[in-house]
mmCIF file of N, CA and C in Angstrom:
data_model
loop_
_atom_site.group_PDB
_atom_site.id
_atom_site.type_symbol
_atom_site.label_atom_id
_atom_site.label_comp_id
_atom_site.label_asym_id
_atom_site.label_seq_id
_atom_site.Cartn_x
_atom_site.Cartn_y
_atom_site.Cartn_z
ATOM 1 N N MET M 237 21.456 11.567 -28.114
ATOM 2 C CA MET M 237 21.499 12.896 -28.688
ATOM 3 C C MET M 237 20.780 13.864 -27.760
ATOM 4 N N GLN M 238 21.454 14.957 -27.538
ATOM 5 C CA GLN M 238 20.887 15.966 -26.676
ATOM 6 C C GLN M 238 20.867 17.280 -27.434
ATOM 7 N N ARG M 239 19.704 17.810 -27.645
ATOM 8 C CA ARG M 239 19.524 19.062 -28.386
ATOM 9 C C ARG M 239 20.206 19.026 -29.756
ATOM 10 N N ASN M 240 20.016 17.919 -30.409
ATOM 11 C CA ASN M 240 20.509 17.735 -31.763
ATOM 12 C C ASN M 240 22.036 17.773 -31.863
ATOM 13 N N VAL M 241 22.733 17.467 -30.754
ATOM 14 C CA VAL M 241 24.193 17.385 -30.756
ATOM 15 C C VAL M 241 24.552 15.940 -30.452
ATOM 16 N N ARG M 242 25.274 15.307 -31.359
ATOM 17 C CA ARG M 242 25.629 13.911 -31.177
ATOM 18 C C ARG M 242 26.821 13.806 -30.228
ATOM 19 N N THR M 243 26.682 12.961 -29.215
ATOM 20 C CA THR M 243 27.778 12.735 -28.263
ATOM 21 C C THR M 243 28.377 11.367 -28.529
ATOM 22 N N THR M 244 29.661 11.283 -28.502
ATOM 23 C CA THR M 244 30.351 10.015 -28.708
ATOM 24 C C THR M 244 31.204 9.727 -27.487
ATOM 25 N N PHE M 245 31.323 8.441 -27.187
ATOM 26 C CA PHE M 245 32.101 8.012 -26.030
ATOM 27 C C PHE M 245 33.453 7.469 -26.513
ATOM 28 N N ALA M 246 34.496 7.713 -25.735
ATOM 29 C CA ALA M 246 35.844 7.274 -26.109
ATOM 30 C C ALA M 246 36.031 5.792 -25.880
ATOM 31 N N SER M 247 35.290 5.234 -24.903
ATOM 32 C CA SER M 247 35.442 3.811 -24.603
ATOM 33 C C SER M 247 34.072 3.241 -24.256
ATOM 34 N N PRO M 248 33.906 1.907 -24.332
ATOM 35 C CA PRO M 248 32.632 1.308 -23.972
ATOM 36 C C PRO M 248 32.370 1.434 -22.471
ATOM 37 N N ALA M 249 31.149 1.179 -22.073
ATOM 38 C CA ALA M 249 30.773 1.287 -20.660
ATOM 39 C C ALA M 249 31.553 0.286 -19.825
ATOM 40 N N LEU M 250 31.910 0.692 -18.627
ATOM 41 C CA LEU M 250 32.667 -0.165 -17.726
ATOM 42 C C LEU M 250 31.765 -1.210 -17.101
ATOM 43 N N GLN M 251 32.299 -2.397 -16.894
ATOM 44 C CA GLN M 251 31.577 -3.460 -16.213
ATOM 45 C C GLN M 251 32.071 -3.493 -14.766
ATOM 46 N N PRO M 252 31.274 -3.069 -13.793
ATOM 47 C CA PRO M 252 31.733 -3.065 -12.403
ATOM 48 C C PRO M 252 31.980 -4.476 -11.893
ATOM 49 N N ALA M 253 32.820 -4.590 -10.870
ATOM 50 C CA ALA M 253 33.107 -5.891 -10.270
ATOM 51 C C ALA M 253 31.897 -6.368 -9.474
ATOM 52 N N ASN M 254 31.721 -7.669 -9.395
ATOM 53 C CA ASN M 254 30.647 -8.334 -8.634
ATOM 54 C C ASN M 254 29.245 -7.966 -9.122
ATOM 55 N N VAL M 255 29.092 -7.669 -10.390
ATOM 56 C CA VAL M 255 27.793 -7.378 -10.974
ATOM 57 C C VAL M 255 27.593 -8.310 -12.152
ATOM 58 N N GLN M 256 26.433 -8.958 -12.172
ATOM 59 C CA GLN M 256 26.153 -9.894 -13.252
ATOM 60 C C GLN M 256 25.874 -9.112 -14.537
ATOM 61 N N PRO M 257 26.516 -9.482 -15.638
ATOM 62 C CA PRO M 257 26.247 -8.759 -16.886
ATOM 63 C C PRO M 257 24.835 -9.042 -17.389
ATOM 64 N N LEU M 258 24.256 -8.075 -18.076
ATOM 65 C CA LEU M 258 22.887 -8.203 -18.546
ATOM 66 C C LEU M 258 22.837 -8.765 -19.963
ATOM 67 N N THR M 259 23.578 -9.835 -20.197
ATOM 68 C CA THR M 259 23.526 -10.505 -21.485
ATOM 69 C C THR M 259 22.700 -11.767 -21.331
ATOM 70 N N ASN M 260 21.971 -12.092 -22.352
ATOM 71 C CA ASN M 260 21.133 -13.292 -22.379
ATOM 72 C C ASN M 260 20.162 -13.307 -21.190
ATOM 73 N N VAL M 261 19.432 -12.213 -21.052
ATOM 74 C CA VAL M 261 18.512 -12.080 -19.921
ATOM 75 C C VAL M 261 17.345 -13.054 -20.038
ATOM 76 N N ALA M 262 16.852 -13.298 -21.238
ATOM 77 C CA ALA M 262 15.701 -14.163 -21.429
ATOM 78 C C ALA M 262 16.129 -15.606 -21.646
ATOM 79 N N CYS M 263 16.939 -16.143 -20.753
ATOM 80 C CA CYS M 263 17.392 -17.527 -20.897
ATOM 81 C C CYS M 263 16.288 -18.488 -20.445
ATOM 82 N N ALA M 264 16.382 -19.714 -20.881
ATOM 83 C CA ALA M 264 15.351 -20.708 -20.598
ATOM 84 C C ALA M 264 15.186 -21.003 -19.100
ATOM 85 N N PRO M 265 16.244 -21.154 -18.284
ATOM 86 C CA PRO M 265 16.012 -21.421 -16.864
ATOM 87 C C PRO M 265 15.339 -20.253 -16.138
ATOM 88 N N CYS M 266 15.545 -19.048 -16.630
ATOM 89 C CA CYS M 266 14.930 -17.894 -15.972
ATOM 90 C C CYS M 266 13.434 -17.821 -16.248
ATOM 91 N N LEU M 267 12.989 -18.349 -17.363
ATOM 92 C CA LEU M 267 11.583 -18.243 -17.740
ATOM 93 C C LEU M 267 10.711 -19.317 -17.121
ATOM 94 N N ALA M 268 11.307 -20.314 -16.486
ATOM 95 C CA ALA M 268 10.505 -21.374 -15.874
ATOM 96 C C ALA M 268 9.785 -20.819 -14.654
ATOM 97 N N ARG M 269 8.473 -20.934 -14.642
ATOM 98 C CA ARG M 269 7.674 -20.418 -13.534
ATOM 99 C C ARG M 269 7.157 -21.583 -12.695
ATOM 100 N N PRO M 270 7.219 -21.454 -11.388
ATOM 101 C CA PRO M 270 6.695 -22.537 -10.549
ATOM 102 C C PRO M 270 5.169 -22.549 -10.576
ATOM 103 N N THR M 271 4.624 -23.716 -10.350
ATOM 104 C CA THR M 271 3.169 -23.848 -10.267
ATOM 105 C C THR M 271 2.793 -24.163 -8.828
ATOM 106 N N TYR M 272 1.689 -23.581 -8.382
ATOM 107 C CA TYR M 272 1.230 -23.761 -7.005
ATOM 108 C C TYR M 272 -0.163 -24.363 -7.027
ATOM 109 N N ASP M 273 -0.385 -25.313 -6.127
ATOM 110 C CA ASP M 273 -1.704 -25.921 -6.018
ATOM 111 C C ASP M 273 -2.572 -25.208 -4.990
ATOM 112 N N ASP M 274 -1.942 -24.605 -3.996
ATOM 113 C CA ASP M 274 -2.685 -23.972 -2.910
ATOM 114 C C ASP M 274 -1.884 -22.777 -2.402
ATOM 115 N N TYR M 275 -2.511 -21.921 -1.622
ATOM 116 C CA TYR M 275 -1.802 -20.782 -1.045
ATOM 117 C C TYR M 275 -0.719 -21.218 -0.074
ATOM 118 N N ALA M 276 -0.872 -22.381 0.537
ATOM 119 C CA ALA M 276 0.125 -22.870 1.490
ATOM 120 C C ALA M 276 1.433 -23.235 0.795
ATOM 121 N N ASP M 277 1.382 -23.491 -0.532
ATOM 122 C CA ASP M 277 2.595 -23.848 -1.271
ATOM 123 C C ASP M 277 3.499 -22.648 -1.564
ATOM 124 N N ILE M 278 2.969 -21.450 -1.435
ATOM 125 C CA ILE M 278 3.756 -20.253 -1.746
ATOM 126 C C ILE M 278 4.702 -19.986 -0.590
ATOM 127 N N ARG M 279 5.982 -19.981 -0.879
ATOM 128 C CA ARG M 279 6.995 -19.760 0.144
ATOM 129 C C ARG M 279 7.835 -18.519 -0.152
ATOM 130 N N LEU M 280 7.376 -17.671 -1.038
ATOM 131 C CA LEU M 280 8.161 -16.518 -1.441
ATOM 132 C C LEU M 280 7.835 -15.316 -0.562
ATOM 133 N N GLY M 281 8.791 -14.794 0.128
ATOM 134 C CA GLY M 281 8.616 -13.561 0.889
ATOM 135 C C GLY M 281 7.720 -13.728 2.090
ATOM 136 N N ASN M 282 7.238 -12.626 2.583
ATOM 137 C CA ASN M 282 6.374 -12.601 3.753
ATOM 138 C C ASN M 282 4.939 -12.506 3.265
ATOM 139 N N VAL M 283 4.273 -13.634 3.159
ATOM 140 C CA VAL M 283 2.913 -13.673 2.659
ATOM 141 C C VAL M 283 1.976 -13.398 3.813
ATOM 142 N N SER M 284 1.212 -12.335 3.711
ATOM 143 C CA SER M 284 0.219 -12.032 4.740
ATOM 144 C C SER M 284 -0.987 -11.433 4.055
ATOM 145 N N TYR M 285 -2.142 -11.690 4.603
ATOM 146 C CA TYR M 285 -3.379 -11.157 4.086
ATOM 147 C C TYR M 285 -3.844 -10.111 5.081
ATOM 148 N N TYR M 286 -3.751 -8.853 4.685
ATOM 149 C CA TYR M 286 -3.931 -7.744 5.596
ATOM 150 C C TYR M 286 -5.196 -6.971 5.248
ATOM 151 N N THR M 287 -6.103 -6.919 6.178
ATOM 152 C CA THR M 287 -7.272 -6.063 6.027
ATOM 153 C C THR M 287 -7.361 -5.191 7.264
ATOM 154 N N THR M 288 -7.622 -3.934 7.066
ATOM 155 C CA THR M 288 -7.718 -3.018 8.187
ATOM 156 C C THR M 288 -9.163 -2.650 8.426
ATOM 157 N N LEU M 289 -9.415 -2.195 9.630
ATOM 158 C CA LEU M 289 -10.746 -1.712 9.950
ATOM 159 C C LEU M 289 -11.051 -0.437 9.171
ATOM 160 N N PHE M 290 -9.998 0.328 8.836
ATOM 161 C CA PHE M 290 -10.176 1.554 8.070
ATOM 162 C C PHE M 290 -10.737 1.256 6.677
ATOM 163 N N LYS M 291 -10.308 0.155 6.054
ATOM 164 C CA LYS M 291 -10.815 -0.192 4.726
ATOM 165 C C LYS M 291 -12.240 -0.723 4.780
ATOM 166 N N LYS M 292 -12.645 -1.271 5.921
ATOM 167 C CA LYS M 292 -13.982 -1.838 6.023
ATOM 168 C C LYS M 292 -15.046 -0.790 6.316
ATOM 169 N N GLN M 293 -14.644 0.361 6.835
ATOM 170 C CA GLN M 293 -15.617 1.394 7.152
ATOM 171 C C GLN M 293 -15.975 2.176 5.907
ATOM 172 N N VAL M 294 -17.253 2.524 5.794
ATOM 173 C CA VAL M 294 -17.687 3.265 4.621
ATOM 174 C C VAL M 294 -17.307 4.733 4.754
ATOM 175 N N PHE M 295 -17.562 5.336 5.880
ATOM 176 C CA PHE M 295 -17.190 6.725 6.118
ATOM 177 C C PHE M 295 -16.261 6.752 7.324
ATOM 178 N N PRO M 296 -14.929 6.607 7.110
ATOM 179 C CA PRO M 296 -13.993 6.446 8.225
ATOM 180 C C PRO M 296 -13.839 7.718 9.052
ATOM 181 N N ALA M 297 -13.451 7.516 10.302
ATOM 182 C CA ALA M 297 -13.417 8.587 11.297
ATOM 183 C C ALA M 297 -12.388 9.691 11.035
ATOM 184 N N PRO M 298 -11.160 9.450 10.617
ATOM 185 C CA PRO M 298 -10.257 10.597 10.459
ATOM 186 C C PRO M 298 -10.695 11.575 9.376
ATOM 187 N N VAL M 299 -11.389 11.091 8.370
ATOM 188 C CA VAL M 299 -11.798 11.962 7.271
ATOM 189 C C VAL M 299 -13.100 12.682 7.602
ATOM 190 N N TYR M 300 -14.050 11.949 8.155
ATOM 191 C CA TYR M 300 -15.364 12.500 8.473
ATOM 192 C C TYR M 300 -15.431 12.798 9.967
ATOM 193 N N GLN M 301 -15.700 14.060 10.302
ATOM 194 C CA GLN M 301 -15.703 14.476 11.697
ATOM 195 C C GLN M 301 -17.071 14.353 12.355
ATOM 196 N N ILE M 302 -18.136 14.566 11.624
ATOM 197 C CA ILE M 302 -19.481 14.536 12.186
ATOM 198 C C ILE M 302 -19.926 13.088 12.319
ATOM 199 N N ARG M 303 -20.321 12.713 13.522
ATOM 200 C CA ARG M 303 -20.807 11.348 13.732
ATOM 201 C C ARG M 303 -22.092 11.150 12.958
ATOM 202 N N SER M 304 -22.211 9.995 12.326
ATOM 203 C CA SER M 304 -23.382 9.743 11.491
ATOM 204 C C SER M 304 -23.685 8.265 11.439
ATOM 205 N N GLU M 305 -24.894 7.981 11.002
ATOM 206 C CA GLU M 305 -25.300 6.606 10.748
ATOM 207 C C GLU M 305 -25.188 6.357 9.256
ATOM 208 N N VAL M 306 -25.005 5.103 8.893
ATOM 209 C CA VAL M 306 -24.892 4.743 7.486
ATOM 210 C C VAL M 306 -26.052 3.816 7.145
ATOM 211 N N ASP M 307 -26.875 4.263 6.208
ATOM 212 C CA ASP M 307 -27.954 3.418 5.707
ATOM 213 C C ASP M 307 -27.456 2.724 4.454
ATOM 214 N N ALA M 308 -27.380 1.412 4.504
ATOM 215 C CA ALA M 308 -26.878 0.629 3.376
ATOM 216 C C ALA M 308 -28.030 -0.154 2.750
ATOM 217 N N THR M 309 -28.178 0.000 1.454
ATOM 218 C CA THR M 309 -29.191 -0.744 0.712
ATOM 219 C C THR M 309 -28.572 -1.284 -0.566
ATOM 220 N N VAL M 310 -29.188 -2.310 -1.106
ATOM 221 C CA VAL M 310 -28.763 -2.851 -2.395
ATOM 222 C C VAL M 310 -29.806 -2.451 -3.423
ATOM 223 N N MET M 311 -29.358 -1.662 -4.393
ATOM 224 C CA MET M 311 -30.259 -1.177 -5.431
ATOM 225 C C MET M 311 -30.122 -2.082 -6.663
ATOM 226 N N VAL M 312 -31.232 -2.286 -7.349
ATOM 227 C CA VAL M 312 -31.235 -3.060 -8.595
ATOM 228 C C VAL M 312 -31.557 -2.091 -9.727
ATOM 229 N N ASP M 313 -30.631 -1.938 -10.663
ATOM 230 C CA ASP M 313 -30.870 -1.016 -11.772
ATOM 231 C C ASP M 313 -31.745 -1.690 -12.833
ATOM 232 N N PRO M 314 -32.239 -0.954 -13.815
ATOM 233 C CA PRO M 314 -33.136 -1.535 -14.819
ATOM 234 C C PRO M 314 -32.533 -2.678 -15.629
ATOM 235 N N MET M 315 -31.194 -2.752 -15.694
ATOM 236 C CA MET M 315 -30.563 -3.845 -16.434
ATOM 237 C C MET M 315 -30.410 -5.103 -15.581
ATOM 238 N N GLY M 316 -30.726 -5.026 -14.298
ATOM 239 C CA GLY M 316 -30.711 -6.208 -13.442
ATOM 240 C C GLY M 316 -29.472 -6.366 -12.583
ATOM 241 N N SER M 317 -28.519 -5.429 -12.651
ATOM 242 C CA SER M 317 -27.321 -5.570 -11.815
ATOM 243 C C SER M 317 -27.576 -4.977 -10.434
ATOM 244 N N HIS M 318 -26.990 -5.599 -9.439
ATOM 245 C CA HIS M 318 -27.158 -5.192 -8.051
ATOM 246 C C HIS M 318 -25.989 -4.296 -7.649
ATOM 247 N N LYS M 319 -26.316 -3.158 -7.037
ATOM 248 C CA LYS M 319 -25.286 -2.219 -6.605
ATOM 249 C C LYS M 319 -25.571 -1.788 -5.177
ATOM 250 N N PRO M 320 -24.558 -1.823 -4.318
ATOM 251 C CA PRO M 320 -24.773 -1.311 -2.959
ATOM 252 C C PRO M 320 -24.805 0.213 -2.974
ATOM 253 N N TYR M 321 -25.597 0.758 -2.107
ATOM 254 C CA TYR M 321 -25.727 2.208 -2.005
ATOM 255 C C TYR M 321 -25.661 2.566 -0.524
ATOM 256 N N TYR M 322 -24.739 3.455 -0.171
ATOM 257 C CA TYR M 322 -24.540 3.864 1.209
ATOM 258 C C TYR M 322 -24.924 5.329 1.346
ATOM 259 N N GLU M 323 -25.797 5.620 2.305
ATOM 260 C CA GLU M 323 -26.219 6.995 2.541
ATOM 261 C C GLU M 323 -25.790 7.419 3.931
ATOM 262 N N LYS M 324 -25.158 8.565 4.009
ATOM 263 C CA LYS M 324 -24.653 9.109 5.276
ATOM 264 C C LYS M 324 -25.742 9.976 5.888
ATOM 265 N N VAL M 325 -26.198 9.582 7.069
ATOM 266 C CA VAL M 325 -27.227 10.334 7.783
ATOM 267 C C VAL M 325 -26.583 10.904 9.039
ATOM 268 N N PRO M 326 -26.260 12.209 9.043
ATOM 269 C CA PRO M 326 -25.572 12.774 10.208
ATOM 270 C C PRO M 326 -26.491 12.887 11.417
ATOM 271 N N LEU M 327 -25.897 12.742 12.579
ATOM 272 C CA LEU M 327 -26.615 12.945 13.829
ATOM 273 C C LEU M 327 -26.505 14.436 14.161
ATOM 274 N N THR M 328 -27.597 15.148 14.057
ATOM 275 C CA THR M 328 -27.546 16.607 14.152
ATOM 276 C C THR M 328 -27.225 17.108 15.558
ATOM 277 N N GLN M 329 -27.362 16.287 16.581
ATOM 278 C CA GLN M 329 -27.066 16.726 17.933
ATOM 279 C C GLN M 329 -25.575 16.945 18.137
ATOM 280 N N GLU M 330 -24.735 16.349 17.301
ATOM 281 C CA GLU M 330 -23.291 16.431 17.473
ATOM 282 C C GLU M 330 -22.680 17.696 16.867
ATOM 283 N N ALA M 331 -23.438 18.479 16.124
ATOM 284 C CA ALA M 331 -22.868 19.624 15.413
ATOM 285 C C ALA M 331 -22.378 20.706 16.375
ATOM 286 N N GLN M 332 -23.052 20.882 17.510
ATOM 287 C CA GLN M 332 -22.648 21.921 18.443
ATOM 288 C C GLN M 332 -21.355 21.578 19.155
ATOM 289 N N VAL M 333 -21.005 20.317 19.217
ATOM 290 C CA VAL M 333 -19.764 19.898 19.883
ATOM 291 C C VAL M 333 -18.551 20.303 19.049
ATOM 292 N N LEU M 334 -18.661 20.225 17.731
ATOM 293 C CA LEU M 334 -17.529 20.524 16.864
ATOM 294 C C LEU M 334 -17.259 22.021 16.762
ATOM 295 N N SER M 335 -18.285 22.827 16.697
ATOM 296 C CA SER M 335 -18.101 24.267 16.585
ATOM 297 C C SER M 335 -19.341 24.977 17.109
ATOM 298 N N PRO M 336 -19.181 26.064 17.862
ATOM 299 C CA PRO M 336 -20.352 26.786 18.363
ATOM 300 C C PRO M 336 -20.993 27.692 17.314
ATOM 301 N N TYR M 337 -20.330 27.899 16.184
ATOM 302 C CA TYR M 337 -20.830 28.824 15.170
ATOM 303 C C TYR M 337 -21.602 28.076 14.095
ATOM 304 N N SER M 338 -22.753 28.626 13.733
ATOM 305 C CA SER M 338 -23.601 27.958 12.751
ATOM 306 C C SER M 338 -22.967 27.969 11.352
ATOM 307 N N PHE M 339 -22.180 28.996 11.036
ATOM 308 C CA PHE M 339 -21.515 29.048 9.733
ATOM 309 C C PHE M 339 -20.524 27.891 9.588
ATOM 310 N N ASP M 340 -19.735 27.630 10.621
ATOM 311 C CA ASP M 340 -18.789 26.515 10.587
ATOM 312 C C ASP M 340 -19.501 25.174 10.535
ATOM 313 N N GLN M 341 -20.617 25.063 11.245
ATOM 314 C CA GLN M 341 -21.392 23.816 11.208
ATOM 315 C C GLN M 341 -21.928 23.558 9.800
ATOM 316 N N ASP M 342 -22.421 24.614 9.152
ATOM 317 C CA ASP M 342 -22.924 24.459 7.784
ATOM 318 C C ASP M 342 -21.812 24.066 6.823
ATOM 319 N N GLN M 343 -20.640 24.647 6.999
ATOM 320 C CA GLN M 343 -19.510 24.275 6.147
ATOM 321 C C GLN M 343 -19.112 22.815 6.351
ATOM 322 N N LEU M 344 -19.109 22.355 7.605
ATOM 323 C CA LEU M 344 -18.767 20.956 7.878
ATOM 324 C C LEU M 344 -19.774 20.009 7.250
ATOM 325 N N PHE M 345 -21.068 20.326 7.416
ATOM 326 C CA PHE M 345 -22.096 19.470 6.823
ATOM 327 C C PHE M 345 -21.972 19.433 5.306
ATOM 328 N N PHE M 346 -21.749 20.594 4.688
ATOM 329 C CA PHE M 346 -21.634 20.656 3.230
ATOM 330 C C PHE M 346 -20.405 19.899 2.744
ATOM 331 N N ARG M 347 -19.266 20.072 3.423
ATOM 332 C CA ARG M 347 -18.022 19.403 3.014
ATOM 333 C C ARG M 347 -18.161 17.891 3.113
ATOM 334 N N GLU M 348 -18.727 17.407 4.217
ATOM 335 C CA GLU M 348 -18.858 15.953 4.379
ATOM 336 C C GLU M 348 -19.899 15.369 3.441
ATOM 337 N N ASP M 349 -20.960 16.110 3.167
ATOM 338 C CA ASP M 349 -21.948 15.630 2.208
ATOM 339 C C ASP M 349 -21.348 15.552 0.813
ATOM 340 N N LEU M 350 -20.561 16.546 0.449
ATOM 341 C CA LEU M 350 -19.898 16.554 -0.849
ATOM 342 C C LEU M 350 -18.900 15.404 -0.972
ATOM 343 N N MET M 351 -18.105 15.165 0.073
ATOM 344 C CA MET M 351 -17.128 14.064 0.037
ATOM 345 C C MET M 351 -17.825 12.715 -0.015
ATOM 346 N N SER M 352 -18.929 12.556 0.711
ATOM 347 C CA SER M 352 -19.622 11.267 0.692
ATOM 348 C C SER M 352 -20.228 10.984 -0.678
ATOM 349 N N ARG M 353 -20.696 12.007 -1.356
ATOM 350 C CA ARG M 353 -21.248 11.799 -2.699
ATOM 351 C C ARG M 353 -20.157 11.529 -3.727
ATOM 352 N N GLN M 354 -19.002 12.173 -3.564
ATOM 353 C CA GLN M 354 -17.903 11.927 -4.497
ATOM 354 C C GLN M 354 -17.289 10.546 -4.308
ATOM 355 N N SER M 355 -17.286 10.032 -3.095
ATOM 356 C CA SER M 355 -16.697 8.712 -2.843
ATOM 357 C C SER M 355 -17.699 7.580 -3.008
ATOM 358 N N SER M 356 -18.914 7.874 -3.464
ATOM 359 C CA SER M 356 -19.927 6.816 -3.565
ATOM 360 C C SER M 356 -19.547 5.754 -4.597
ATOM 361 N N LEU M 357 -18.933 6.147 -5.705
ATOM 362 C CA LEU M 357 -18.533 5.157 -6.709
ATOM 363 C C LEU M 357 -17.424 4.261 -6.176
ATOM 364 N N MET M 358 -16.467 4.833 -5.468
ATOM 365 C CA MET M 358 -15.384 4.039 -4.887
ATOM 366 C C MET M 358 -15.925 3.102 -3.803
ATOM 367 N N ASP M 359 -16.861 3.590 -2.988
ATOM 368 C CA ASP M 359 -17.449 2.743 -1.949
ATOM 369 C C ASP M 359 -18.297 1.635 -2.553
ATOM 370 N N ARG M 360 -18.931 1.924 -3.679
ATOM 371 C CA ARG M 360 -19.782 0.921 -4.319
ATOM 372 C C ARG M 360 -18.970 -0.249 -4.850
ATOM 373 N N LYS M 361 -17.711 0.007 -5.252
ATOM 374 C CA LYS M 361 -16.879 -1.045 -5.834
ATOM 375 C C LYS M 361 -16.054 -1.799 -4.801
ATOM 376 N N SER M 362 -16.048 -1.363 -3.550
ATOM 377 C CA SER M 362 -15.184 -1.964 -2.541
ATOM 378 C C SER M 362 -15.795 -3.255 -1.993
ATOM 379 N N TYR M 363 -15.028 -4.317 -2.041
ATOM 380 C CA TYR M 363 -15.469 -5.625 -1.547
ATOM 381 C C TYR M 363 -15.588 -5.633 -0.026
ATOM 382 N N HIS M 364 -14.607 -5.028 0.663
ATOM 383 C CA HIS M 364 -14.599 -5.046 2.127
ATOM 384 C C HIS M 364 -15.757 -4.259 2.708
ATOM 385 N N LYS M 365 -16.078 -3.134 2.105
ATOM 386 C CA LYS M 365 -17.168 -2.316 2.617
ATOM 387 C C LYS M 365 -18.509 -2.994 2.402
ATOM 388 N N PHE M 366 -18.648 -3.711 1.311
ATOM 389 C CA PHE M 366 -19.892 -4.436 1.062
ATOM 390 C C PHE M 366 -20.099 -5.530 2.095
ATOM 391 N N HIS M 367 -19.041 -6.289 2.403
ATOM 392 C CA HIS M 367 -19.181 -7.397 3.332
ATOM 393 C C HIS M 367 -19.186 -6.970 4.783
ATOM 394 N N SER M 368 -18.880 -5.697 5.075
ATOM 395 C CA SER M 368 -19.041 -5.239 6.449
ATOM 396 C C SER M 368 -20.513 -4.962 6.756
ATOM 397 N N PHE M 369 -21.339 -4.752 5.699
ATOM 398 C CA PHE M 369 -22.769 -4.518 5.898
ATOM 399 C C PHE M 369 -23.618 -5.730 5.570
ATOM 400 N N PHE M 370 -23.281 -6.420 4.504
ATOM 401 C CA PHE M 370 -24.120 -7.502 4.007
ATOM 402 C C PHE M 370 -23.367 -8.830 4.097
ATOM 403 N N ASP M 371 -24.001 -9.822 4.631
ATOM 404 C CA ASP M 371 -23.401 -11.165 4.654
ATOM 405 C C ASP M 371 -23.838 -11.894 3.396
ATOM 406 N N ALA M 372 -22.877 -12.216 2.554
ATOM 407 C CA ALA M 372 -23.192 -12.884 1.297
ATOM 408 C C ALA M 372 -22.641 -14.285 1.285
#
């Protein structure tokens, strides 16, 4: 129904040639799932385990322009859970290379500081970023 107008069809839908009909989709042979004992037993598709250097970096280079050091610590909250904390410490000697104007330098520092604080929760939950700093 479209805009409260009932549409009727003169004939049923056509079944195209070389297309399997969608009747009895939940049949018993289709529901059988294979069991795997190890990752080597999986033969479906192109299995690859892909990690990039971009995912392992806490403050990656294309996003952050100012060169900086990263201080990584593990904080323990009052409930006893351990959380990694990454602090971006910019190298102030590099600011003149990016722009000769102090207004632009201040904007860059503010923008990168704001982005690093907003991404702190995402960085805290990342497994790859944690293991690039801490060997567990």
